PDB file of C-alpha atoms in Angstrom:
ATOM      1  CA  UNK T   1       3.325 -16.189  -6.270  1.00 97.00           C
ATOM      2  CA  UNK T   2       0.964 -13.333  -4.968  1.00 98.00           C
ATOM      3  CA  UNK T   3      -1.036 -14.579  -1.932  1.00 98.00           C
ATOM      4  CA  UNK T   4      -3.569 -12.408  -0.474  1.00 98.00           C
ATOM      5  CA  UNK T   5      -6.403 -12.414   2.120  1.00 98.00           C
ATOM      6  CA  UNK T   6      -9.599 -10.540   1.237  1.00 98.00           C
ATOM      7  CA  UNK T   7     -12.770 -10.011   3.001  1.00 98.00           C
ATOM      8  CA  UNK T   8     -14.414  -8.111   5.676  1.00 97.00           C
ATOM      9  CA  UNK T   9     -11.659  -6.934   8.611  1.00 96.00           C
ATOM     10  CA  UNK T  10     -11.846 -10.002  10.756  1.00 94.00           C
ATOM     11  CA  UNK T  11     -13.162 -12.777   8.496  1.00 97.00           C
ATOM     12  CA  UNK T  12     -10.584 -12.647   5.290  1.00 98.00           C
ATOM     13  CA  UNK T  13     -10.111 -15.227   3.439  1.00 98.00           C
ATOM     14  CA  UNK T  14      -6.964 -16.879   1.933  1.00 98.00           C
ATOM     15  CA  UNK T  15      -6.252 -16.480  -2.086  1.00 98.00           C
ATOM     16  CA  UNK T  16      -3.764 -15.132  -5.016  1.00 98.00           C
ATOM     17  CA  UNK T  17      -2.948 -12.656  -7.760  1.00 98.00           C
ATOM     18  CA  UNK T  18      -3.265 -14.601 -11.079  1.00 97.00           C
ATOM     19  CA  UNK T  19      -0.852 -13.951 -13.930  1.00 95.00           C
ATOM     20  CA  UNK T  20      -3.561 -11.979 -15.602  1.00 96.00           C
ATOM     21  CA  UNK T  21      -3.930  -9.861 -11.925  1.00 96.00           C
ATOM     22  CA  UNK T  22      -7.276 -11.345 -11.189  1.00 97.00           C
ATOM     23  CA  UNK T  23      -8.226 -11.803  -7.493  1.00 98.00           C
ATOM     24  CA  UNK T  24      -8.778 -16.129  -6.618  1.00 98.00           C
ATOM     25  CA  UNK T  25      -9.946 -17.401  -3.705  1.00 98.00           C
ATOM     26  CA  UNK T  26      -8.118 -19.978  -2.271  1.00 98.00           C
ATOM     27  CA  UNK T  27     -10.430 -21.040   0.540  1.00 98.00           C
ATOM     28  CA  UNK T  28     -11.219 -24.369  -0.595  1.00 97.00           C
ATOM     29  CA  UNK T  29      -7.373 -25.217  -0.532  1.00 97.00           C
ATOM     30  CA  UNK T  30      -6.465 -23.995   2.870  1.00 97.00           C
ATOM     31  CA  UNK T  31      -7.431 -22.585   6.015  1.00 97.00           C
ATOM     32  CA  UNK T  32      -5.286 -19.349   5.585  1.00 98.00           C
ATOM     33  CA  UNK T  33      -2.153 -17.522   4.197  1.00 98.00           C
ATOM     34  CA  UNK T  34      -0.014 -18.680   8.025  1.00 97.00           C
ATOM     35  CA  UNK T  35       1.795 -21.464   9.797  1.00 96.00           C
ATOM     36  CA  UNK T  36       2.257 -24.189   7.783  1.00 96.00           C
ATOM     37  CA  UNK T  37       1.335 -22.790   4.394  1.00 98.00           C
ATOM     38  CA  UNK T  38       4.100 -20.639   4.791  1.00 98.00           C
ATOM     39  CA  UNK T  39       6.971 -23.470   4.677  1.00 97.00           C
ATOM     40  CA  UNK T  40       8.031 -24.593   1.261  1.00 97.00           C
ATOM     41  CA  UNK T  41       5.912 -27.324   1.161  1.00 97.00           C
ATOM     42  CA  UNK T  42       3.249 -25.437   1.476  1.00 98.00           C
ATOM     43  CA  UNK T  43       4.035 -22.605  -0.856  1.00 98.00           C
ATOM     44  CA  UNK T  44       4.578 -25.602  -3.278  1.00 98.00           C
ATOM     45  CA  UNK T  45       1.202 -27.046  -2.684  1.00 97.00           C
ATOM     46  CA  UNK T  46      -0.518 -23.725  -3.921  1.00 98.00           C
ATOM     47  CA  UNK T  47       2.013 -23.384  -6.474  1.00 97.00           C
ATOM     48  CA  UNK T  48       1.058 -26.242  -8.449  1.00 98.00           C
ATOM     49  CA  UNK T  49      -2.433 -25.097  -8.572  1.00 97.00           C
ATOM     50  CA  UNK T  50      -4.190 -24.157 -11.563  1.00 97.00           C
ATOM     51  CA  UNK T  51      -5.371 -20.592 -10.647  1.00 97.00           C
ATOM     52  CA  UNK T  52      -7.723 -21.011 -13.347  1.00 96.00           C
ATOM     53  CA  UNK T  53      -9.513 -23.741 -11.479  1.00 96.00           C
ATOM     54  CA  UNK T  54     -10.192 -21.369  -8.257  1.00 98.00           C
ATOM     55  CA  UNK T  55     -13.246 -19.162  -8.112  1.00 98.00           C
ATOM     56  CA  UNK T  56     -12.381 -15.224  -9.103  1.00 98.00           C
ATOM     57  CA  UNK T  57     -12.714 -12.759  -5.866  1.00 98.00           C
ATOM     58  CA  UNK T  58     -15.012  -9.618  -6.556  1.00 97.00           C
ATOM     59  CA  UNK T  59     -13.022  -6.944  -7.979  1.00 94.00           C
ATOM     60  CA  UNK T  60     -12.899  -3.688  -5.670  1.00 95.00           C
ATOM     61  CA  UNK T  61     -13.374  -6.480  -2.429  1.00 98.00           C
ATOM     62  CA  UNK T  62     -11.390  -5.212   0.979  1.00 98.00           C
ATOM     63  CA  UNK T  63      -7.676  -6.512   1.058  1.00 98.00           C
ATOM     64  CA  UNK T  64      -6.395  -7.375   4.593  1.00 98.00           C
ATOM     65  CA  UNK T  65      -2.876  -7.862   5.557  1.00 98.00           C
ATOM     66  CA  UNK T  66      -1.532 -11.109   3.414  1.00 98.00           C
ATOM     67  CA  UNK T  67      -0.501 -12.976   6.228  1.00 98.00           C
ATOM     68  CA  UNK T  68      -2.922 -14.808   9.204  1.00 98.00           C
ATOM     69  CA  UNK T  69      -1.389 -15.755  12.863  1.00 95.00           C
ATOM     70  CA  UNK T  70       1.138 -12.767  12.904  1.00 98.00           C
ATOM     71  CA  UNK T  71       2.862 -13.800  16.730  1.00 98.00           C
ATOM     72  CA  UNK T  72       4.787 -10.715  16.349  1.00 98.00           C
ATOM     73  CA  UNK T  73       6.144  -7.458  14.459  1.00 98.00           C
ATOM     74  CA  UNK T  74       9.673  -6.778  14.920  1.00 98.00           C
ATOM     75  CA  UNK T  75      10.699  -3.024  13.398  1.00 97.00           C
ATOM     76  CA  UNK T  76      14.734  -2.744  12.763  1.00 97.00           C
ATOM     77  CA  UNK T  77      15.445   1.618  13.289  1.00 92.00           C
ATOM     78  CA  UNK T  78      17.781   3.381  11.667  1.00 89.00           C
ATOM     79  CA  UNK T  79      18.821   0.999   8.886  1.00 95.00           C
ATOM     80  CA  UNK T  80      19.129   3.463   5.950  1.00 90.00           C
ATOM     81  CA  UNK T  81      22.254   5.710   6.880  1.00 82.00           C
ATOM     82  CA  UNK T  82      20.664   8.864   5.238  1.00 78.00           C
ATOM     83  CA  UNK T  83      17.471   8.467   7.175  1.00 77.00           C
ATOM     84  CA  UNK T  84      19.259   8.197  10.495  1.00 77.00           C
ATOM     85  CA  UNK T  85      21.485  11.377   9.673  1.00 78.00           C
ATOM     86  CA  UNK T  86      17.899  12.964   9.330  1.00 78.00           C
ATOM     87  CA  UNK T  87      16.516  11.806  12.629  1.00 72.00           C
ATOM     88  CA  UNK T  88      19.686  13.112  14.404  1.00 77.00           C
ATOM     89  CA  UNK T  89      20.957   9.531  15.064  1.00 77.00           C
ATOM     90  CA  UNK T  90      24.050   7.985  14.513  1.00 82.00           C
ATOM     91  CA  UNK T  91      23.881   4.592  12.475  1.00 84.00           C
ATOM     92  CA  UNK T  92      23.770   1.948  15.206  1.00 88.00           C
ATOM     93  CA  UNK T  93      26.781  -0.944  15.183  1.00 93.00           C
ATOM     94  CA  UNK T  94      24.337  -3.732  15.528  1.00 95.00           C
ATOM     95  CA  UNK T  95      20.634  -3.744  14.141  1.00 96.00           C
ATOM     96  CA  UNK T  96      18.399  -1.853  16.608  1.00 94.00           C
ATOM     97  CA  UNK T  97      15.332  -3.388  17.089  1.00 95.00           C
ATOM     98  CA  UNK T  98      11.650  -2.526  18.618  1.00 95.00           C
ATOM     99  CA  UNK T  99       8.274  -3.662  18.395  1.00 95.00           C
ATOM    100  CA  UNK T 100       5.057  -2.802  17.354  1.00 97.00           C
ATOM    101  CA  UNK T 101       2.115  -4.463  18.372  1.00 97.00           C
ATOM    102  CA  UNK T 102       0.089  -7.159  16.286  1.00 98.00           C
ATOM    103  CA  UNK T 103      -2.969  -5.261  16.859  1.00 98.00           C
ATOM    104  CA  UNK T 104      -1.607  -2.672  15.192  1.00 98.00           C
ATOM    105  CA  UNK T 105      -1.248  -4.256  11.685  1.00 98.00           C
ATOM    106  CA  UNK T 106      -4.201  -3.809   9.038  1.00 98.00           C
ATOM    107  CA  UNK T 107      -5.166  -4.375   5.269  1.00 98.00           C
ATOM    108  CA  UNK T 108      -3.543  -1.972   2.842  1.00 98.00           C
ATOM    109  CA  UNK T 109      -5.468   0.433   1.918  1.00 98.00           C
ATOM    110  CA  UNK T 110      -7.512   0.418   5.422  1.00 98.00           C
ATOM    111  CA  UNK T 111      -7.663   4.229   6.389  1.00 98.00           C
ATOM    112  CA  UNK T 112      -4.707   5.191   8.768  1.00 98.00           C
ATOM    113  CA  UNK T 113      -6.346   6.705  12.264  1.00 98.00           C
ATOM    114  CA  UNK T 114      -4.886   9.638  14.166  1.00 97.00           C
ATOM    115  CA  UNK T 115      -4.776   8.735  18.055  1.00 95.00           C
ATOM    116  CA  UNK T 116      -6.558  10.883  20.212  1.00 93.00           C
ATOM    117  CA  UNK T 117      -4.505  13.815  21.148  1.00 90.00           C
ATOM    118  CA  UNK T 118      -2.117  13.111  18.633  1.00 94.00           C
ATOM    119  CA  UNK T 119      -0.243  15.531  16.266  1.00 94.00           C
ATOM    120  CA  UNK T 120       3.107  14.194  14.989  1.00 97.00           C
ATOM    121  CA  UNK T 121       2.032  11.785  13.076  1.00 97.00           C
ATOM    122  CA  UNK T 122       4.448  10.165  10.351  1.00 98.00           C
ATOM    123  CA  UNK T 123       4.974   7.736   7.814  1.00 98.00           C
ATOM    124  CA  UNK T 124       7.527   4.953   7.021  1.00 97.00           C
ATOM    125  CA  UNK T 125       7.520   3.131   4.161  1.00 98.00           C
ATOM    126  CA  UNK T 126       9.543  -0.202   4.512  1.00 98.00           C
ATOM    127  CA  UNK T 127      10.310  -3.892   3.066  1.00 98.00           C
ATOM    128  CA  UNK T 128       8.752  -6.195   5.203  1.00 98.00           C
ATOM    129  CA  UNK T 129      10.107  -9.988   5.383  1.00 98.00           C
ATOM    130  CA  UNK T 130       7.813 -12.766   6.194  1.00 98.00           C
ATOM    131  CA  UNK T 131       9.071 -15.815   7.975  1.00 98.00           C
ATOM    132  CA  UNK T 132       7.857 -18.803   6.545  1.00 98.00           C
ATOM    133  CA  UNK T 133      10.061 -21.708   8.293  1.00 98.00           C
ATOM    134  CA  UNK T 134      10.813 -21.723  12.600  1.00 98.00           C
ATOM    135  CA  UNK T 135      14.145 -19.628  12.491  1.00 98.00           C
ATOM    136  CA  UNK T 136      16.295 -19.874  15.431  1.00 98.00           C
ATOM    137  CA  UNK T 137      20.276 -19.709  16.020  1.00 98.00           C
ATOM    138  CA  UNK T 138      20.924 -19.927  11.920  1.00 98.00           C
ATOM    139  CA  UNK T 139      23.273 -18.592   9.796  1.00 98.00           C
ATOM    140  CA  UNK T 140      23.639 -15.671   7.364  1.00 98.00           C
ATOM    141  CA  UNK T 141      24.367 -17.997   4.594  1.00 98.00           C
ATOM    142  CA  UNK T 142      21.121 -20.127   5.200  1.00 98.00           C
ATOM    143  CA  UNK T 143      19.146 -17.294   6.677  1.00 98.00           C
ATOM    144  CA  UNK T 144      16.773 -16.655   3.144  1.00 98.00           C
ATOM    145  CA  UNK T 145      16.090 -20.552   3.598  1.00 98.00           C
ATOM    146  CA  UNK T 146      13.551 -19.256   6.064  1.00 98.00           C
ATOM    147  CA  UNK T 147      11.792 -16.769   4.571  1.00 98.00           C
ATOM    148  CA  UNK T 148       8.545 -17.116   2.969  1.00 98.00           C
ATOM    149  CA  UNK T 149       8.611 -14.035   1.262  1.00 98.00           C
ATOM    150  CA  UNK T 150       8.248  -9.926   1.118  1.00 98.00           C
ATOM    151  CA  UNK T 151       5.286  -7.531   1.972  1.00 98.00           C
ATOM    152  CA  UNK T 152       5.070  -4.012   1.768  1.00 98.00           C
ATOM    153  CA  UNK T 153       4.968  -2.138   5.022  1.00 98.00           C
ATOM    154  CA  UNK T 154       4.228   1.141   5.959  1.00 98.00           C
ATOM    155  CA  UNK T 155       5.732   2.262   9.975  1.00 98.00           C
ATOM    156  CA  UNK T 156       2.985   4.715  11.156  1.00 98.00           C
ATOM    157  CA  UNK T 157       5.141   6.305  13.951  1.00 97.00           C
ATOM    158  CA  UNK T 158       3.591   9.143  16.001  1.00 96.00           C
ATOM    159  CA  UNK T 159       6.767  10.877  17.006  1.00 95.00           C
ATOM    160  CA  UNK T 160       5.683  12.570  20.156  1.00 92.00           C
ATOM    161  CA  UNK T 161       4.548   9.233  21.513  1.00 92.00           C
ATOM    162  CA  UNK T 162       7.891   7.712  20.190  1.00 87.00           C
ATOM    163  CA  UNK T 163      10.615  10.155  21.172  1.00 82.00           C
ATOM    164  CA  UNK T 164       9.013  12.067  24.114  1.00 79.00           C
ATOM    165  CA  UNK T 165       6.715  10.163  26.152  1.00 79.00           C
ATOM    166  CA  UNK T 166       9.612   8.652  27.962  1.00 75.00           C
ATOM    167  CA  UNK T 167      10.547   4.894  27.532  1.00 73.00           C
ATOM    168  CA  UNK T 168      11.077   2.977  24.305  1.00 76.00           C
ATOM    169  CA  UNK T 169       9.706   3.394  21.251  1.00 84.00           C
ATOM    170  CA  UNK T 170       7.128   0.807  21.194  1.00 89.00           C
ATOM    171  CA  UNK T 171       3.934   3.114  21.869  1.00 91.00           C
ATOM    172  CA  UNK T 172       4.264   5.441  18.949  1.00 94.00           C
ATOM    173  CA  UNK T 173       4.897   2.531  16.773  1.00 95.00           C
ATOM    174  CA  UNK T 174       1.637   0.592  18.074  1.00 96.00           C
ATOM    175  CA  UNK T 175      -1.294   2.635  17.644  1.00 97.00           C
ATOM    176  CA  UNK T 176      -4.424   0.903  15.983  1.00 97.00           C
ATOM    177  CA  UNK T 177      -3.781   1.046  12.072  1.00 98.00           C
ATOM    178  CA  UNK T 178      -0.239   1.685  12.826  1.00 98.00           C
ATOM    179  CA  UNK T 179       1.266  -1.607  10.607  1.00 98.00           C
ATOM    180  CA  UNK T 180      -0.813  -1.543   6.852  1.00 98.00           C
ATOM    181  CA  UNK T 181       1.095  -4.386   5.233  1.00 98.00           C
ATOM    182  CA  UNK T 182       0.135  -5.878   1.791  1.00 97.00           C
ATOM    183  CA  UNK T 183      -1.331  -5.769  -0.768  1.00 98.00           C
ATOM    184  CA  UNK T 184       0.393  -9.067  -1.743  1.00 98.00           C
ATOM    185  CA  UNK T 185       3.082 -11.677   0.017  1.00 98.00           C
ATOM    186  CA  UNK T 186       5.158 -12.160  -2.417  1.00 98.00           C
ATOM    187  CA  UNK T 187       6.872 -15.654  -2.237  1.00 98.00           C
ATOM    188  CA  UNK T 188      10.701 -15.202  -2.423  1.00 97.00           C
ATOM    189  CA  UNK T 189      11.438 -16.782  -5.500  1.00 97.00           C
ATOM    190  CA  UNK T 190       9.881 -13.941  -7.229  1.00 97.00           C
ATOM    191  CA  UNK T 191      12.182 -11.519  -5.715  1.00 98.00           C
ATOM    192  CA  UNK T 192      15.124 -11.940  -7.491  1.00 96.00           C
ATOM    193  CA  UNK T 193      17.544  -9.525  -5.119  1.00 97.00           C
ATOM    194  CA  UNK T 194      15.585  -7.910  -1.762  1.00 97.00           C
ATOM    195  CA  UNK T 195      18.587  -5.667  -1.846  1.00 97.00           C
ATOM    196  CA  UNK T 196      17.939  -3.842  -4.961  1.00 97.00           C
ATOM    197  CA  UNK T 197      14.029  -2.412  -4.843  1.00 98.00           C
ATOM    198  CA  UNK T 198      12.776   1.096  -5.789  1.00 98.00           C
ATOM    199  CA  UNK T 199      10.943   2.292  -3.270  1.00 98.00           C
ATOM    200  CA  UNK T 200       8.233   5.592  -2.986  1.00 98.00           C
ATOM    201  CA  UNK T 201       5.923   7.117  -1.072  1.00 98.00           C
ATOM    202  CA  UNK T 202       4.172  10.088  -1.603  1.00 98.00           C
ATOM    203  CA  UNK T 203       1.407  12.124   0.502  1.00 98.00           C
ATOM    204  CA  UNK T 204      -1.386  13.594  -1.461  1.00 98.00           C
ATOM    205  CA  UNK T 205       0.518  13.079  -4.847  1.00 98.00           C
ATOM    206  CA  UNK T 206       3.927  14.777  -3.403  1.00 98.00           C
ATOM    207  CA  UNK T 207       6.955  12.564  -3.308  1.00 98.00           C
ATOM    208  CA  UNK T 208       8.068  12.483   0.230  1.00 97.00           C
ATOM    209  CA  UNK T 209      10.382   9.106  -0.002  1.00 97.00           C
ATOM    210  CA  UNK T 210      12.414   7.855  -3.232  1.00 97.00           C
ATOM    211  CA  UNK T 211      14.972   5.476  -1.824  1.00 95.00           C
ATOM    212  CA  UNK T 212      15.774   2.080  -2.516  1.00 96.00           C
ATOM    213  CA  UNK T 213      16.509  -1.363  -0.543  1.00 96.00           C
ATOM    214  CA  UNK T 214      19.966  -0.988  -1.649  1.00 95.00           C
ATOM    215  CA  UNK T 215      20.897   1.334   1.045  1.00 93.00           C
ATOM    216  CA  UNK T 216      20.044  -0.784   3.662  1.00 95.00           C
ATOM    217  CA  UNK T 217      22.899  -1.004   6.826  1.00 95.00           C
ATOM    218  CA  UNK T 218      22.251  -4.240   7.652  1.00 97.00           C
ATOM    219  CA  UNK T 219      20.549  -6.460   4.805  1.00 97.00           C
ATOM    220  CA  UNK T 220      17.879  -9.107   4.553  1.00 98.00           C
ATOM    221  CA  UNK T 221      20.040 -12.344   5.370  1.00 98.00           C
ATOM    222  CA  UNK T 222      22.160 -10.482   8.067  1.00 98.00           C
ATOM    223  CA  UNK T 223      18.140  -9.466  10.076  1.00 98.00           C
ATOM    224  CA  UNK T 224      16.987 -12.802   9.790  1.00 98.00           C
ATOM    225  CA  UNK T 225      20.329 -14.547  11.252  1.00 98.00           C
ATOM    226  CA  UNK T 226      20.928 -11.823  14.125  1.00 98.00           C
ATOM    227  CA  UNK T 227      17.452 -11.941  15.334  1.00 98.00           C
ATOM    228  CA  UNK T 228      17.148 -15.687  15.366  1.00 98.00           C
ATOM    229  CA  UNK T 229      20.144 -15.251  18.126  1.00 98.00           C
ATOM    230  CA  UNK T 230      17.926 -13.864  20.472  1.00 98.00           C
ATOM    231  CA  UNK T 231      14.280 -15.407  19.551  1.00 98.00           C
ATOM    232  CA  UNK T 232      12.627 -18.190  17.456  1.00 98.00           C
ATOM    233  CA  UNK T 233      11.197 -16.716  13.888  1.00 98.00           C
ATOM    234  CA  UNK T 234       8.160 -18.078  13.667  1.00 98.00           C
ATOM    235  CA  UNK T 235       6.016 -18.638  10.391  1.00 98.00           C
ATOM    236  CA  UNK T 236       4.221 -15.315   9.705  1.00 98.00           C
ATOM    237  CA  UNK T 237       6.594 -13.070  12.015  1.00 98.00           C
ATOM    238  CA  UNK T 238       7.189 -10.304  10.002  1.00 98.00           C
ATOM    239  CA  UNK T 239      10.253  -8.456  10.424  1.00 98.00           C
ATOM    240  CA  UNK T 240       9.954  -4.385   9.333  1.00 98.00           C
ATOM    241  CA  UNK T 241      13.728  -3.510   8.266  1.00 98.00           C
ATOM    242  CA  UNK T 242      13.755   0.001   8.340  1.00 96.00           C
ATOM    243  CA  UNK T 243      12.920   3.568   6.261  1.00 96.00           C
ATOM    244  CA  UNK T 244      14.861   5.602   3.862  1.00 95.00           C
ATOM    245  CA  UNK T 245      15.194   9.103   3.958  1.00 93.00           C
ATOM    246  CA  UNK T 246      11.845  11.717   3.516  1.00 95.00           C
ATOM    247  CA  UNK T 247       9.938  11.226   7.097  1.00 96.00           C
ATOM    248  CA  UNK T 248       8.159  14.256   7.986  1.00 96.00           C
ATOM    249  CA  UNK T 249      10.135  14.641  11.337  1.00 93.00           C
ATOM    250  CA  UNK T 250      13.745  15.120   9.226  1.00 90.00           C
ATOM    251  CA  UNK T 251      11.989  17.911   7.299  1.00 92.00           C
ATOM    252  CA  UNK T 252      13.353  21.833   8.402  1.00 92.00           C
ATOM    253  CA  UNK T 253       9.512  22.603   9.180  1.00 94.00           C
ATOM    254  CA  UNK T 254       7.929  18.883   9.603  1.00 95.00           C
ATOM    255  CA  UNK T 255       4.433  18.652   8.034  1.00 96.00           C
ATOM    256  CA  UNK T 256       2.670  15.627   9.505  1.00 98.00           C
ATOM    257  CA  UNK T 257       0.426  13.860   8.452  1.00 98.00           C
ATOM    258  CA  UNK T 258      -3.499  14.972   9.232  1.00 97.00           C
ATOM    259  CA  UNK T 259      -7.044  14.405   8.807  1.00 98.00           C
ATOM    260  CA  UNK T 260      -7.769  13.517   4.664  1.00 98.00           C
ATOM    261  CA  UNK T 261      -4.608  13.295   3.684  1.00 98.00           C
ATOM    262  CA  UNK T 262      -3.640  10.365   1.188  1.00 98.00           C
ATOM    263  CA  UNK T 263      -0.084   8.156   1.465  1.00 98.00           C
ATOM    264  CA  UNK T 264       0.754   6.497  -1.337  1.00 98.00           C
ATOM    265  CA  UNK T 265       3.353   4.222  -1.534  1.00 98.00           C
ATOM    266  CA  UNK T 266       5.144   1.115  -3.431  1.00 98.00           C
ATOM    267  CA  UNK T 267       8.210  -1.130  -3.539  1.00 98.00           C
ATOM    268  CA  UNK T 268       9.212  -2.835  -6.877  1.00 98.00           C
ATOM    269  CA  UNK T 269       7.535  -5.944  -7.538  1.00 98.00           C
ATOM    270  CA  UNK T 270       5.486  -5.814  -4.317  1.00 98.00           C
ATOM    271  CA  UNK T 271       2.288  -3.424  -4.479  1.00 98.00           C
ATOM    272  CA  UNK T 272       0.948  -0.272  -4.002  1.00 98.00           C
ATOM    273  CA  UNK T 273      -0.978   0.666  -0.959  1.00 98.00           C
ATOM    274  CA  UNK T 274      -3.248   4.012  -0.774  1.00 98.00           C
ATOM    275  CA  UNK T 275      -5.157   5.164   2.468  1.00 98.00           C
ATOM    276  CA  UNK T 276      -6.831   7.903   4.000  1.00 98.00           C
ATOM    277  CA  UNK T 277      -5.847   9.167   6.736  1.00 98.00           C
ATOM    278  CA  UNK T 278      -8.613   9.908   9.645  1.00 98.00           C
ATOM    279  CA  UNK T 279      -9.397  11.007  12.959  1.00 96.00           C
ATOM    280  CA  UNK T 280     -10.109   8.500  16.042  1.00 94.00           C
ATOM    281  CA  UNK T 281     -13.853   9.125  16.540  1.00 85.00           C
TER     282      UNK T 281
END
């Protein structure tokens, strides 16, 4: 399945992607695409639904992020070996993780703002995984047992906040509109491998990142287990797992991003996301 939330920012509501890629609202099934509806059970419950039966959404109505309750956003860096020779940065021996802050995470195609002051400002496209079932001391083996499913994500990082501002990299990974995720969760039976999606993202029709999941370090099944050794997963944690090669900052002459310009980006079987990228005002 494709489960969505749609809506004004603030007051989504929960539905799917049809077969036929129509929009239905699934409000009069549950309260919201989080907790509980995340477990199989739940998935199970909407998936034997008639979409048919539920009321069509507007086309062209606001997407928000597909997943409600978010209790946190863990980012894994340097996870793609040719991205961290970019950065500088030797591949780490054991996943290296950071957060970004809940409030940072937005609908899709929501623009992306420029903080105040701000002027290395960079993109990240990135397979997000969605924790659908409390995850905490479990193996590699059972680790996909509790995941929901995959989002696209997109790691705004503003590098100056990130790498020079002293500290760790949490505030230039946190900025408002710094986590669009969407369009779609898609439920993990209808990802046949995580580890082998296309993945691109382009700025203002140029292809900046052409990578796949593939040449991830440390894979899906090995995040979820090693993180559930140091915290509980909770249903709707998302976990970022890192960005392939293309970031502005690994560029000879970086071009970041600014005022109007539009990222574009996609991974196989989950969605496309376009925004705009503005200035705080």
């Amino acid at each position: 399945m494709k489960l969505l939330r749609f809506g004004p920012k603030g007051a989504e509501k929960p539905g799917l992607l049809d077969d036929q890629g129509v929009m239905r609202d699934l409000s009069g099934q549950v309260a919201d695409i989080g907790g509980a509806v995340l477990s199989d059970d739940g998935l199970a419950a909407i998936a034997a639904l008639d979409p048919s039966s539920l009321p069509e959404v507007a086309k062209g109505t606001r997407l928000g992020t597909p997943i409600a309750g978010t209790g946190k956003m863990i980012c894994i860096g340097l996870n793609y070996a040719d991205h961290a020779a970019e950065s500088g940065s030797k591949v780490p021996d054991e996943p290296l993780i950071f957060m970004k802050a809940t409030s940072a995470i937005q609908g899709p195609n929501d623009p992306i703002v420029i903080p105040r002051g701000a002027e290395t400002l960079d993109w990240e496209i990135e397979l997000g995984i969605v924790i659908g079932t409390a995850a905490k001391y479990v193996s590699e083996a059972d680790a996909l047992d509790y995941v929901a499913g995959f989002v696209l994500a997109n790691d705004v990082s503003e590098r100056s906040y990130q790498k020079d501002r002293a500290g760790q990299w949490t505030k230039g990974k946190s900025c408002d509109s710094f986590g669009p995720l969407g369009p779609w969760l898609v439920t993990r039976d209808q990802v046949a491998d995580p580890q082998n999606l296309s993945m691109k993202l382009s700025v203002n029709g140029a292809v900046m990142q052409d990578g796949s999941t593939a040449t991830m370090v440390f894979g899906v099944a090995k995040l979820v287990s090693y993180l559930s050794q140091f915290m509980t997963l909770h249903p709707g944690d998302v976990i970022s797992t890192g960005t392939p090669p293309g970031v502005a900052m690994g560029m000879p002459t970086p071009r970041y991003l600014r005022p109007g310009d539009i990222v574009e980006l996609e991974i196989e079987g989950l969605g496309q996301q376009r925004a705009e990228v503005v200035a705080d005002t």
